[in-house]
Amino acid sequence: MRVPISHDLGKDEVRRRLKDHGHEIGQYVPGGLADVSTSWPSEDRMDLAVRAMGQGVDGCVIIEDTQVVFEVNLPPALSFVEPMVASAIRQQGQKLIAPK
């Protein structure tokens, strides 16, 4: 699943905001009980591993010039929640890169 979010911040500013607030991603998962780990394999890609309620979801955030793309690999058993997850990513992704 790919969820693009437009921005006009420039890559450096998006990267800074993601690095400063990436630890908050776990708070956006319903219940706030998710364990989230992040890594930066390149300057424009943040990999994510989210674990909650016995389930694991991996994905990444790709920083582009005019958008941030959240890619999430939902297991087939969770494909029915894809529209809800995409909506939550759009809403919370905006907050993640918004000025604090």
Short mmCIF file of C-alpha atoms in Angstrom, two decimals:
data_model
loop_
_atom_site.label_atom_id
_atom_site.label_comp_id
_atom_site.label_asym_id
_atom_site.label_seq_id
_atom_site.Cartn_x
_atom_site.Cartn_y
_atom_site.Cartn_z
CA MET A 1 0.00 0.00 0.00
CA ARG A 2 1.35 3.44 -0.97
CA VAL A 3 0.08 6.63 0.65
CA PRO A 4 1.55 9.87 -0.75
CA ILE A 5 1.33 13.11 1.24
CA SER A 6 2.14 16.35 -0.55
CA HIS A 7 4.48 18.90 1.00
CA ASP A 8 6.26 22.11 0.06
CA LEU A 9 8.96 21.96 2.72
CA GLY A 10 12.02 20.75 0.85
CA LYS A 11 13.66 17.41 1.47
CA ASP A 12 16.03 18.66 4.18
CA GLU A 13 13.19 20.02 6.31
CA VAL A 14 11.06 16.88 5.89
CA ARG A 15 14.06 14.74 6.81
CA ARG A 16 14.70 16.85 9.91
CA ARG A 17 11.08 16.63 11.03
CA LEU A 18 10.92 12.88 10.51
CA LYS A 19 14.14 12.38 12.45
CA ASP A 20 12.94 14.67 15.26
CA HIS A 21 9.47 13.12 15.53
CA GLY A 22 9.78 9.57 14.15
CA HIS A 23 9.68 8.22 17.70
CA GLU A 24 6.07 9.51 17.94
CA ILE A 25 4.77 7.06 15.32
CA GLY A 26 3.86 4.49 17.98
CA GLN A 27 1.47 7.00 19.55
CA TYR A 28 -0.53 7.10 16.31
CA VAL A 29 -1.36 3.39 16.41
CA PRO A 30 -4.74 2.85 18.11
CA GLY A 31 -4.22 2.09 21.77
CA GLY A 32 -0.77 3.71 21.67
CA LEU A 33 0.81 0.36 22.53
CA ALA A 34 2.89 -0.16 19.41
CA ASP A 35 6.60 -0.80 19.42
CA VAL A 36 8.11 1.10 16.49
CA SER A 37 11.68 0.92 15.32
CA THR A 38 13.12 3.12 12.59
CA SER A 39 16.32 3.12 10.59
CA TRP A 40 17.68 5.28 7.78
CA PRO A 41 19.25 3.12 5.02
CA SER A 42 19.62 6.30 2.93
CA GLU A 43 19.05 9.99 3.58
CA ASP A 44 15.69 9.96 1.78
CA ARG A 45 14.31 6.69 3.17
CA MET A 46 13.23 5.82 6.70
CA ASP A 47 12.41 2.14 7.25
CA LEU A 48 9.77 1.23 9.83
CA ALA A 49 8.97 -1.90 11.78
CA VAL A 50 5.74 -1.69 13.79
CA ARG A 51 4.74 -4.38 16.29
CA ALA A 52 1.40 -4.27 18.11
CA MET A 53 -0.96 -6.85 19.56
CA GLY A 54 1.06 -9.77 18.23
CA GLN A 55 1.12 -8.42 14.68
CA GLY A 56 4.00 -6.95 12.75
CA VAL A 57 3.91 -4.50 9.87
CA ASP A 58 6.94 -3.27 7.98
CA GLY A 59 7.16 -0.28 5.72
CA CYS A 60 9.10 2.79 4.81
CA VAL A 61 8.80 6.51 4.29
CA ILE A 62 10.32 7.85 1.08
CA ILE A 63 11.09 11.56 0.93
CA GLU A 64 10.57 13.09 -2.49
CA ASP A 65 10.78 16.72 -3.62
CA THR A 66 7.04 17.43 -3.35
CA GLN A 67 5.66 14.47 -1.42
CA VAL A 68 6.37 11.99 1.30
CA VAL A 69 5.35 8.45 0.39
CA PHE A 70 4.42 6.01 3.13
CA GLU A 71 4.71 2.41 1.93
CA VAL A 72 3.23 -0.21 4.22
CA ASN A 73 3.33 -3.98 3.71
CA LEU A 74 0.08 -5.19 5.23
CA PRO A 75 -0.16 -8.94 5.72
CA PRO A 76 -2.98 -10.55 3.71
CA ALA A 77 -4.93 -11.21 6.93
CA LEU A 78 -5.11 -7.44 7.52
CA SER A 79 -5.92 -6.36 3.96
CA PHE A 80 -9.52 -5.64 4.94
CA VAL A 81 -8.32 -2.70 7.10
CA GLU A 82 -6.31 -1.10 4.28
CA PRO A 83 -8.73 1.84 3.76
CA MET A 84 -8.70 2.64 7.49
CA VAL A 85 -4.90 2.37 7.66
CA ALA A 86 -4.46 4.59 4.59
CA SER A 87 -6.77 7.22 6.09
CA ALA A 88 -4.90 7.15 9.41
CA ILE A 89 -1.55 7.45 7.61
CA ARG A 90 -2.77 10.50 5.68
CA GLN A 91 -4.04 12.19 8.83
CA GLN A 92 -1.15 11.30 11.13
CA GLY A 93 1.50 11.69 8.43
CA GLN A 94 0.50 15.33 8.04
CA LYS A 95 0.95 15.80 11.79
CA LEU A 96 4.33 14.07 11.69
CA ILE A 97 5.79 16.57 9.22
CA ALA A 98 3.87 19.62 10.49
CA PRO A 99 5.74 22.34 12.38
CA LYS A 100 5.81 21.67 16.13
#
